[in-house]
Coordinates of C-alpha atoms and ligand atoms in Angstrom, one line a residue:
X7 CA 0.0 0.0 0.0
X8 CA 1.1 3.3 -0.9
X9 CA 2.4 5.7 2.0
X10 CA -0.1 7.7 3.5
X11 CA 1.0 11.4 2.0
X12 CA 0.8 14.8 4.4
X13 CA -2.8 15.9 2.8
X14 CA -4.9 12.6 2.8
X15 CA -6.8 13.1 5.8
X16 CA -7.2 17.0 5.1
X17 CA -10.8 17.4 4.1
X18 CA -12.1 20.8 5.8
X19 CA -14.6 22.4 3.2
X20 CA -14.9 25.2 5.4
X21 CA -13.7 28.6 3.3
X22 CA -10.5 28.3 5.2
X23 CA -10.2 24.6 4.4
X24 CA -11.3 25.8 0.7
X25 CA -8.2 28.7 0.5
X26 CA -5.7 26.0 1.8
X27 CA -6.0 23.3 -0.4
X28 CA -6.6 26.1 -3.1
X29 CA -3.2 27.6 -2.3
X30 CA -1.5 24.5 -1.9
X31 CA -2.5 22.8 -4.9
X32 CA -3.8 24.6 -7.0
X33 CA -1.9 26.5 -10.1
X34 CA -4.3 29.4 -11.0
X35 CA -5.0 31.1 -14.3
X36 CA -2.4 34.6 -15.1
X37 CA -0.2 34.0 -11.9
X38 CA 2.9 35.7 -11.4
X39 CA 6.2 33.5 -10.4
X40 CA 6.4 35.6 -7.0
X41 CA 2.9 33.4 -6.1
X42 CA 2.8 30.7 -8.6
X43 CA 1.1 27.2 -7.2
X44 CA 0.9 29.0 -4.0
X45 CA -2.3 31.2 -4.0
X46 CA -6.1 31.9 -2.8
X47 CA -7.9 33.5 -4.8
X48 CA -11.3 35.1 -3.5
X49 CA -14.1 32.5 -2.9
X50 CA -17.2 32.7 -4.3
X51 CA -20.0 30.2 -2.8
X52 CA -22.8 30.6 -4.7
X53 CA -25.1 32.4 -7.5
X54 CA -28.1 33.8 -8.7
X55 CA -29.4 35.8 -11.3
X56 CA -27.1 39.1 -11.4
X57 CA -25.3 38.4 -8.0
X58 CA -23.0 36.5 -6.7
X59 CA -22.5 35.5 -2.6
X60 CA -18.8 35.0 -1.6
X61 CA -17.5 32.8 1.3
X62 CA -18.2 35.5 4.0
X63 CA -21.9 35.7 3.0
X64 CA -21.4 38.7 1.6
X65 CA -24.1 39.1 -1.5
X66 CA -22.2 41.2 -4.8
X67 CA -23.4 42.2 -8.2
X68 CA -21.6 40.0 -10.9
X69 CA -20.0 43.2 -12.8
X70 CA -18.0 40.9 -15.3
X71 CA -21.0 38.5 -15.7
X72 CA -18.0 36.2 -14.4
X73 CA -15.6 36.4 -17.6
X74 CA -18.4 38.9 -19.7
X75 CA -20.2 35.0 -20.2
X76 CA -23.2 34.3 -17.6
X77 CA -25.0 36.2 -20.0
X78 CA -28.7 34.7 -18.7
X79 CA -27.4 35.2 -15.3
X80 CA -26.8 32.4 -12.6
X81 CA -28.9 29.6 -11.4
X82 CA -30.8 29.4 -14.5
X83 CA -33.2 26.6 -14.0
X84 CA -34.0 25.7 -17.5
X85 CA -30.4 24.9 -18.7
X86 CA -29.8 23.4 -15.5
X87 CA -32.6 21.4 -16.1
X88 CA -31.3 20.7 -20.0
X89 CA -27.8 19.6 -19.2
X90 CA -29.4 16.9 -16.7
X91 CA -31.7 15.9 -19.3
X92 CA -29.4 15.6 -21.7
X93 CA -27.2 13.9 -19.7
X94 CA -29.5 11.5 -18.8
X95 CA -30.5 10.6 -22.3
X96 CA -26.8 10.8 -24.2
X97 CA -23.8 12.3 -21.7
X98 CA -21.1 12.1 -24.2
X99 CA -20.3 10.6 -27.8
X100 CA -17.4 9.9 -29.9
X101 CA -17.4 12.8 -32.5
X102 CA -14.5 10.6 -34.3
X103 CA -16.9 8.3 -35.2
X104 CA -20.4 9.4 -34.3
X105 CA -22.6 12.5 -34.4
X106 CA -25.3 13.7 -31.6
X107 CA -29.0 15.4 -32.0
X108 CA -28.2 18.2 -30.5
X109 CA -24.8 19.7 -32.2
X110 CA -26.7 18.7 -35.7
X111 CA -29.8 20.8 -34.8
X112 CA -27.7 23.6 -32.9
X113 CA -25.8 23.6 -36.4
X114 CA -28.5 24.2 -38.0
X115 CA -30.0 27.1 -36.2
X116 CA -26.8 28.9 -36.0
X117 CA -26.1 28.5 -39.6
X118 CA -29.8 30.3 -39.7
X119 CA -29.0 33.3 -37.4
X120 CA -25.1 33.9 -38.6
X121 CA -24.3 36.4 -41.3
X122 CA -24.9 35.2 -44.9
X123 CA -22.8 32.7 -46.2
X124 CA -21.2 31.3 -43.2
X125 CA -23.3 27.9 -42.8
X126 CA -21.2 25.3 -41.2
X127 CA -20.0 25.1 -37.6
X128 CA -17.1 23.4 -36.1
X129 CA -17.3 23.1 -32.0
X130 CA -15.0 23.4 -29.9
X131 CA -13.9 23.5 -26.5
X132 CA -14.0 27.2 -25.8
X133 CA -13.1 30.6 -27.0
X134 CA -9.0 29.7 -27.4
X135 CA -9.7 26.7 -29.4
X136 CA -12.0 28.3 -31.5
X137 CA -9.5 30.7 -32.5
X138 CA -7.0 27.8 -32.6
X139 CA -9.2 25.6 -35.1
X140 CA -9.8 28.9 -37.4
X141 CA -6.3 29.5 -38.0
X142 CA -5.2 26.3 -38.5
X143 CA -8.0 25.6 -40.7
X144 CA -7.0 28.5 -42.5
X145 CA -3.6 27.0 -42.7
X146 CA -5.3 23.8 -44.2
X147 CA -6.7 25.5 -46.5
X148 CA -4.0 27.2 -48.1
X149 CA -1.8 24.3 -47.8
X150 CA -4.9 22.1 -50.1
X151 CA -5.2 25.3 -52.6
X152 CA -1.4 25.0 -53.4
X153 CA 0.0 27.4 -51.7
X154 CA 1.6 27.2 -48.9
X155 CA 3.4 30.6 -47.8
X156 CA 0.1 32.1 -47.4
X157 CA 0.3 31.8 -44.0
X158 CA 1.0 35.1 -42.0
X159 CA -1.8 35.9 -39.5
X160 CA -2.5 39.4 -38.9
X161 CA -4.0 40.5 -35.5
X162 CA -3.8 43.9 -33.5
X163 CA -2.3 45.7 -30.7
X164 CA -4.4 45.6 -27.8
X165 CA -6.4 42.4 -28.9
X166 CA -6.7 39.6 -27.1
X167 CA -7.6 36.6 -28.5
X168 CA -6.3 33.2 -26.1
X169 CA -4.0 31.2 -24.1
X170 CA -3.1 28.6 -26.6
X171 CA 0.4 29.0 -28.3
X172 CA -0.9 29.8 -31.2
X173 CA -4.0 32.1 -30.2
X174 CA -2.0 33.6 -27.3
X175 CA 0.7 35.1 -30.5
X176 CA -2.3 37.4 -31.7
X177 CA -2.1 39.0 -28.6
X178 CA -1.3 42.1 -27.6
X179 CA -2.0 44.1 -24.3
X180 CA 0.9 45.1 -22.5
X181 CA 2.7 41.8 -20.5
X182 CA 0.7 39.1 -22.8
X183 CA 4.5 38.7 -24.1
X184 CA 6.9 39.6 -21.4
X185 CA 8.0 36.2 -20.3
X186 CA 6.2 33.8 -23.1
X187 CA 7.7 32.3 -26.2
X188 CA 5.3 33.1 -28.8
X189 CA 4.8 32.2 -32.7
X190 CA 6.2 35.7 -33.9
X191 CA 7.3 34.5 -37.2
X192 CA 3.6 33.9 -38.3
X193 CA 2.0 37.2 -36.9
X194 CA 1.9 41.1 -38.2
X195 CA 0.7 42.9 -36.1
X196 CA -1.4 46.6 -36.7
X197 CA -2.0 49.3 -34.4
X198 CA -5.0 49.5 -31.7
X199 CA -8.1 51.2 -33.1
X200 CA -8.6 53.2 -30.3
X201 CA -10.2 56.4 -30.6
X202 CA -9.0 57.8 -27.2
X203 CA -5.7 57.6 -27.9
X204 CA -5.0 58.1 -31.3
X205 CA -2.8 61.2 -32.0
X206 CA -3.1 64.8 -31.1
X207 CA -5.1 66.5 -34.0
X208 CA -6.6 63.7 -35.7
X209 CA -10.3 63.6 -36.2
X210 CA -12.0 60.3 -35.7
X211 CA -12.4 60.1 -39.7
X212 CA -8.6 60.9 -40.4
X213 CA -8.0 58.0 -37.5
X214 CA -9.8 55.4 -39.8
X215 CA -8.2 56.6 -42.7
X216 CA -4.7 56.0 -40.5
X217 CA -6.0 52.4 -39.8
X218 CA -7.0 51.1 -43.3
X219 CA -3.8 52.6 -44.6
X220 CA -1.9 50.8 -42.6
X221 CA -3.2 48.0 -43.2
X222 CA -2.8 47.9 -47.1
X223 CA 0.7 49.4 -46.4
X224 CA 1.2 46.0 -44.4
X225 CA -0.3 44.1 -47.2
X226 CA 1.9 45.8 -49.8
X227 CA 5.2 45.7 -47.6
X228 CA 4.3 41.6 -47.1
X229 CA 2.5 40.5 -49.6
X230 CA -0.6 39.6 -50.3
X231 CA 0.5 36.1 -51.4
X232 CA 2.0 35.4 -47.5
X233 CA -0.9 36.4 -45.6
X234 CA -3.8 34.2 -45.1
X235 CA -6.0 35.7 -42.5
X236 CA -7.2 39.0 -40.7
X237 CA -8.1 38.5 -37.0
X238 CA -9.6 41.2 -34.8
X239 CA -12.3 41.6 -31.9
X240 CA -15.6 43.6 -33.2
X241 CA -15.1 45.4 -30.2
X242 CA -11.6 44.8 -28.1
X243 CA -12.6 43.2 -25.2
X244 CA -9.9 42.6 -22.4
X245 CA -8.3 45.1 -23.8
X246 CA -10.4 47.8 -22.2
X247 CA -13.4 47.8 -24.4
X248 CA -12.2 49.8 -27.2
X249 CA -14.9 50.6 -29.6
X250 CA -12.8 51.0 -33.1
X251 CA -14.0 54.4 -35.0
X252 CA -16.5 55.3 -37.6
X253 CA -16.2 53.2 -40.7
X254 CA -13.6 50.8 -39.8
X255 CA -15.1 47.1 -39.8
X256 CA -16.2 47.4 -43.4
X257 CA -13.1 48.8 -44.8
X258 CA -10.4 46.3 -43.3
X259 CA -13.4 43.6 -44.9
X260 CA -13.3 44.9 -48.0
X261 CA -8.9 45.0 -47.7
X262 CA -9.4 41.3 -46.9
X263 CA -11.5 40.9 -49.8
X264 CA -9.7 42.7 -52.4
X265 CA -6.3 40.8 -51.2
X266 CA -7.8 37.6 -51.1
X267 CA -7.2 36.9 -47.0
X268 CA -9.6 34.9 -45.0
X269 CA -11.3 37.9 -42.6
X270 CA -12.0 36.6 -38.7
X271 CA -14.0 38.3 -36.5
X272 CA -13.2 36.7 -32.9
X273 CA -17.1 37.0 -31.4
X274 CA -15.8 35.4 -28.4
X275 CA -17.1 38.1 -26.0
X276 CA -19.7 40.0 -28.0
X277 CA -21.6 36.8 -30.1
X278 CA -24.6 35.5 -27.8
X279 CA -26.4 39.2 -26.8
X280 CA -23.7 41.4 -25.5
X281 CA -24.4 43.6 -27.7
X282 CA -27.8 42.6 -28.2
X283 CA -27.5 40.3 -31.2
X284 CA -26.6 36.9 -31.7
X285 CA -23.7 37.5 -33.9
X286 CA -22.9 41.5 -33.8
X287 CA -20.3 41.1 -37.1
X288 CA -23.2 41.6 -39.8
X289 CA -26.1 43.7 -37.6
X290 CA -23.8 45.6 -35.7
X291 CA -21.1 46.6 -37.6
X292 CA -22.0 45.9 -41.5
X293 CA -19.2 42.9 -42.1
X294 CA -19.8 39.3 -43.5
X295 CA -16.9 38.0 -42.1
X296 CA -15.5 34.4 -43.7
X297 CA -15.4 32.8 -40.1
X298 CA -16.5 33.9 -36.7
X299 CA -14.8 32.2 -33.8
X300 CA -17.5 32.2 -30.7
X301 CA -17.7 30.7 -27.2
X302 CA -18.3 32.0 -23.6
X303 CA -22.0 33.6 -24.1
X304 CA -23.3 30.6 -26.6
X305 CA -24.0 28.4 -23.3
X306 CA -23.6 31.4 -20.7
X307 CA -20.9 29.9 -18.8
X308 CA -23.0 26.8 -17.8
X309 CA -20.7 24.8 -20.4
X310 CA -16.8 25.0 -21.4
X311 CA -18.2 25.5 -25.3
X312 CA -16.9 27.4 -27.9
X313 CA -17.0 27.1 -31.9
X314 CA -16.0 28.4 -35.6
X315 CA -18.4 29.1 -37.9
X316 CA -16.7 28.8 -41.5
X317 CA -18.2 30.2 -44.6
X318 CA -19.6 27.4 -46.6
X319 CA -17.9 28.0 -50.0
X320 CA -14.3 27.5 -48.1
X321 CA -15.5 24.3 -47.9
X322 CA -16.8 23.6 -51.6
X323 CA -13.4 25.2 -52.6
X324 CA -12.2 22.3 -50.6
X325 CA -14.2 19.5 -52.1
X326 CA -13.4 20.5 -55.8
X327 CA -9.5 20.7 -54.9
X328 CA -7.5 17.9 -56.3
X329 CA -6.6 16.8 -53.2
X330 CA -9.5 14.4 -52.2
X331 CA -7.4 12.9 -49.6
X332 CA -5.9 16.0 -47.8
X333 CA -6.7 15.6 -43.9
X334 CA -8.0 18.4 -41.8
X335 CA -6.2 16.3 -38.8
X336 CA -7.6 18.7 -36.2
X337 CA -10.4 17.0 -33.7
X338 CA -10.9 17.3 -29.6
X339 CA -12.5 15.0 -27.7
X340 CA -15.1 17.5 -26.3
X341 CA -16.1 18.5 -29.9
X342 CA -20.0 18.7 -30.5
X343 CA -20.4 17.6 -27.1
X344 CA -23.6 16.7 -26.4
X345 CA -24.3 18.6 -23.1
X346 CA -22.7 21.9 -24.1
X347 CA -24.9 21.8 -27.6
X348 CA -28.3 20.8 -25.8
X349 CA -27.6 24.2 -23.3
X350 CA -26.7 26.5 -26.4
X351 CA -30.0 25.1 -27.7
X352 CA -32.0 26.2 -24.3
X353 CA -29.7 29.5 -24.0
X354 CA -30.8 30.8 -27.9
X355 CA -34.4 29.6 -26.7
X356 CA -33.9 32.6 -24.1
X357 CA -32.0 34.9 -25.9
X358 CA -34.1 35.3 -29.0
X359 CA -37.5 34.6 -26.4
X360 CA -36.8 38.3 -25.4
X361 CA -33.8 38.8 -24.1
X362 CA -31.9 40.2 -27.0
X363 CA -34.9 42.8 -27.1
X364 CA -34.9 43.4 -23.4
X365 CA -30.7 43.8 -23.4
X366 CA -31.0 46.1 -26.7
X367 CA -33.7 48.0 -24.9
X368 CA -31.4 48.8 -21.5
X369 CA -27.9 49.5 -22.9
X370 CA -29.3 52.8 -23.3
X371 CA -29.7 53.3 -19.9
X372 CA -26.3 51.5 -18.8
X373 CA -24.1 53.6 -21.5
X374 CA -25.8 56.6 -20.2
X375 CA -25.6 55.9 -16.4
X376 CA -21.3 54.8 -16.6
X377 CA -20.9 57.8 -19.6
X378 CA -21.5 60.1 -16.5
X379 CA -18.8 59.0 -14.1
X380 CA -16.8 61.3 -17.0
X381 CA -17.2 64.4 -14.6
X382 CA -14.8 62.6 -12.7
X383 CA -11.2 64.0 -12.4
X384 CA -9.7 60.3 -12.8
X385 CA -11.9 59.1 -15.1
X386 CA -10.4 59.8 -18.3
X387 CA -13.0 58.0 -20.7
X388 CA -16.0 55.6 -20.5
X389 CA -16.7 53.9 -23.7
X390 CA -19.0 50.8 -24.6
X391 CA -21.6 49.4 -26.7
X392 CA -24.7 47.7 -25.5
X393 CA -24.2 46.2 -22.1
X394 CA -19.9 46.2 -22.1
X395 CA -18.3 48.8 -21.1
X396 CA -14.9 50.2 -20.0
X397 CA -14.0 52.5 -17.6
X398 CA -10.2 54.4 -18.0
X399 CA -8.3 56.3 -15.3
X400 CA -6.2 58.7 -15.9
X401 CA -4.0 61.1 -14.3
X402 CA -5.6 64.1 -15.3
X403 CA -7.6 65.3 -18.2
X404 CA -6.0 67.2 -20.1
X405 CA -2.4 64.8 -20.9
X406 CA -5.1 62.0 -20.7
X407 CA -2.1 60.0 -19.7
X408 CA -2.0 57.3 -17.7
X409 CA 1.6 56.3 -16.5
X410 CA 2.2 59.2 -14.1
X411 CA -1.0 57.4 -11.9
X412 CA -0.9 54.2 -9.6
X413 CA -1.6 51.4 -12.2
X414 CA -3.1 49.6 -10.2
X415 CA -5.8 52.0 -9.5
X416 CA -8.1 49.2 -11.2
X417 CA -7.9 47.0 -8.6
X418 CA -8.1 49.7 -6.2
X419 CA -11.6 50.5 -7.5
X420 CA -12.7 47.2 -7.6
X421 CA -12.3 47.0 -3.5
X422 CA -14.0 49.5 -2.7
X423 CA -16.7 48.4 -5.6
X424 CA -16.7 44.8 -3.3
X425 CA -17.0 46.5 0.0
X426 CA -20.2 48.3 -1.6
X427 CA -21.5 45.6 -3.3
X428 CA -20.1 45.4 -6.8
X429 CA -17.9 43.0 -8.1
X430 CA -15.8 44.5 -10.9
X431 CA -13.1 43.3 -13.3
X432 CA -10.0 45.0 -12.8
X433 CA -7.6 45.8 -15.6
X434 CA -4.8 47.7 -15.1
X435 CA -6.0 51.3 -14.9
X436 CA -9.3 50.8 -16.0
X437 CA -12.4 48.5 -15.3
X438 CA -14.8 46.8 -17.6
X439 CA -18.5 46.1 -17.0
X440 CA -20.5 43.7 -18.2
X441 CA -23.4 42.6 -16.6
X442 CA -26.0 39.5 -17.0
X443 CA -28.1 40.8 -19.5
X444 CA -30.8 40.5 -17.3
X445 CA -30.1 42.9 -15.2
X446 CA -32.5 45.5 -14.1
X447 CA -32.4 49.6 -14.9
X448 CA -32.9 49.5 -10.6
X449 CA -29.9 47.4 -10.5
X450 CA -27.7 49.4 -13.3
X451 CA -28.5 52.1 -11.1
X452 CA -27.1 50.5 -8.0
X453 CA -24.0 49.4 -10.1
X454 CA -22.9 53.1 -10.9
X455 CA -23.7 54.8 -7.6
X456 CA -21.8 52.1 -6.3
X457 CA -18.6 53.0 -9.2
X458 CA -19.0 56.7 -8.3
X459 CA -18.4 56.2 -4.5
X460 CA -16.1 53.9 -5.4
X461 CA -13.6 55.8 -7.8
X462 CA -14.5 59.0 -5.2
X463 CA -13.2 57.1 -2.3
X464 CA -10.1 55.8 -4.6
X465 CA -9.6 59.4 -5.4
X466 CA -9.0 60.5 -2.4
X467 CA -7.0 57.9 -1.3
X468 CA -4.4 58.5 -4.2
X469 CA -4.7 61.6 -2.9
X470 CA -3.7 60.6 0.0
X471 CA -1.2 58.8 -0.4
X472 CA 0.7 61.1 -3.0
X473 CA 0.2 58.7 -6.0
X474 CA -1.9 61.6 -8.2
X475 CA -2.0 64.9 -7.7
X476 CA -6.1 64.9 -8.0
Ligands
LIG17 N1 -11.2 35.6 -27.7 C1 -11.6 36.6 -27.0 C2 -12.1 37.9 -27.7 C3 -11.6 36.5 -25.6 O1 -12.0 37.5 -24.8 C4 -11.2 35.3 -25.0 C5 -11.2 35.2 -23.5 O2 -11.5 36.0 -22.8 C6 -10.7 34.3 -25.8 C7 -10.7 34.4 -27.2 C8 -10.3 33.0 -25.2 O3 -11.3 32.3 -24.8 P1 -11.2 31.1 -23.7 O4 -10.7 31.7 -22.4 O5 -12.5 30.5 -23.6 O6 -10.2 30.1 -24.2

């Protein structure tokens, strides 16, 4: 018999217990080497509807919807309800071999509601392997249409797009590279569309003009024949919610187009109703993309679940190729899961039963009610589209710069936001909001008092402690 080891008879689920084992055996997401495989995170116990309850009792609105995907809020009885139905009646299949009800008819009905022209689906296990399968399909592709150097992936500074090595190259916030290998010889990278900080003098329409150039300067400089594929975020998420200007989306399509390279809209965060819609790409921003990599919102969290949808004439160019035997050798285990396609089913049921309408018909209200924390003197800029949102500090309002201020002024926030109530998602020297869709206009009301004490108590305690000058 094995020896007994130091942690076999340790079984104490109380928090404490919780943090201990936590910190002793658990390696969590983003740590840094000062902590790594040695630390508690905050311990939430429970959910429901727009809040969650931590380990203290303590009862907090769910800001980030957990990671902007509980998008029909916790606790959900319907799809908790479907995933033990389906469980009971199929719990898993072989996708090697064998094909499930539900990922055929979930197929179906997102081929239905995507933009024109992108009718098949391939599932995967979440929003990094979506991005993952696109870009190596895209590689396929090119490799089975004879020719092979088109290859180089184009993504954007400020994107942020996964943790797999190949997804986690398109990235490109501040630190996403510091101290990881990445693919660097496959990615170009273009600048940020971001509005607030484009350069002193430039209108908003002279900023687009900037982008697209750039971007067929890039294409010229390269090559058109050595890049395969355009990547970007409709709307940068964890990269603080930047809201590209006037007119952008359908001119880097139509640069796409007119070079011939595959165009990717990374829906990740805003597919499934964050911005109202169940794919934003076409009805939001005026772009048939030729595959939109999805995940997060499509089961609201209740299910690691994620997908590509491809446009359908990739694959006809494909089937006429001379090349009948040419393996896409690209599979997981958890594609077309079962489970995770009967909730997507059940989630769209909700979504498209009102919800969509209902989260359309408050971002009003929440862009409004965040818009005003503006009068602020560290708020720099609130930006956003339907219910996302992100909120930059700055050290004053005029430079509109943010190094001279404590960085970590995001965090900051974000405890005082928890003391009051609020749970908020921290990032650097901003915050981003984005609630359950189900939220109330009594509870978005609640949220931003809750942000303007907050950043006013924050405020004063930079203040304070002579980290900005106020
Ligand atoms: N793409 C975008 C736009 C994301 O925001 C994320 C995660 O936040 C990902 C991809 C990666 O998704 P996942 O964490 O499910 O692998």
């Amino acid at each position: 018999m094995a020896a007994k080891r130091e942690f076999d008879d340790f079984n104490d689920n109380t928090p404490a217990g919780v943090d201990a084992m936590a910190e002793k055996h658990l390696v969590q997401p983003w740590p840094v080497s000062g902590s790594i495989g040695a630390e508690a995170r905050g311990f939430i116990e429970s959910g429901e509807g727009i809040y969650v309850t931590d380990h203290t009792g303590r009862r907090l609105i769910d800001g980030p919807a957990g990671m902007w995907c509980v998008n029909v809020g916790h606790r959900n009885k319907e799809l908790a309800q479907v995933m033990h139905d389906q469980a009971m009646a199929l719990s898993y299949n072989s996708p090697w071999y064998t094909t499930n009800q539900p990922s055929a008819v979930l197929a179906k009905r997102l081929a239905g509601l995507a933009p024109e022209g992108l009718g098949h689906v391939f599932y995967t296990t979440g929003g990094s392997s979506a991005v993952e399968t696109a870009l190596r399909f895209m590689q396929f592709y090119n490799n089975v249409k004879g020719r092979p150097e088109k290859k180089m992936i184009v993504s954007r500074e400020g994107g942020y797009h996964g943790s797999t090595y190949l997804s986690a190259s398109l990235n490109g916030r501040p630190r996403d590279h510091d101290w990881m290998d990445s693919a660097r010889e496959q990615i170009l990278k273009l600048s940020c569309p971001n509005p607030f900080r484009r350069s002193a003098g430039m209108t908003e329409a002279e900023f687009t003009d900037f982008l697209v150039a750039e971007f067929r300067a890039l294409i010229e400089k390269v090559g058109a024949d050595k890049i395969g594929a355009f990547i970007g975020e409709p709307i940068m998420a964890s990269g603080g919610v930047i809201v590209p200007p006037e007119g952008y989306w359908p001119r880097m399509r139509a640069l796409c187009t007119e070079f011939d390279i595959l165009f990717i809209m990374d829906e990740v965060v805003t597919a499934f109703g964050r911005l109202g819609h169940v794919f934003a790409a076409d009805e939001a921003f005026g772009v048939k993309p030729d595959m939109i990599t999805f995940a997060k919102g499509v089961t609201s969290g209740y299910f690691p679940l994620g997908g590509v949808m491809i446009a359908s004439r990739l694959f006809e160019e494909l089937r006429q190729s001379n090349h009948n035997d040419a393996m896409f050798a690209h599979g997981l285990t958890y594609s077309s899961h079962p489970i995770g396609c009967a909730v997507a089913l059940k989630n769209l049921d909700i979504l498209e039963e009102g919800l969509l309408d209902y989260a359309q018909s408050i971002s009003g209200h929440f862009q409004s009610r965040l818009k005003a924390l503006e009068d602020l003197p560290l708020v720099g800029e609130v930006r956003g589209r339907g219910l996302m949102a992100g909120i930059e500090c700055v050290a004053d309002h005029v430079s509109n710069n943010p190094l001279t201020l404590d960085l970590e002024v995001g965090k900051r926030i974000d405890k005082h936001c928890q003391e009051l109530g609020l749970l908020v998602r921290p990032l650097i020297n901003m915050c981003v909001m984005s609630p359950p869709l189900t939220i109330s206009i009594a509870q978005i009301d609640e949220m931003a008092d809750i942000l303007r004490k907050s950043i006013v108590i924050t405020q004063d305690e930079l203040v304070r402690e002579g980290l900005w000058k106020g």
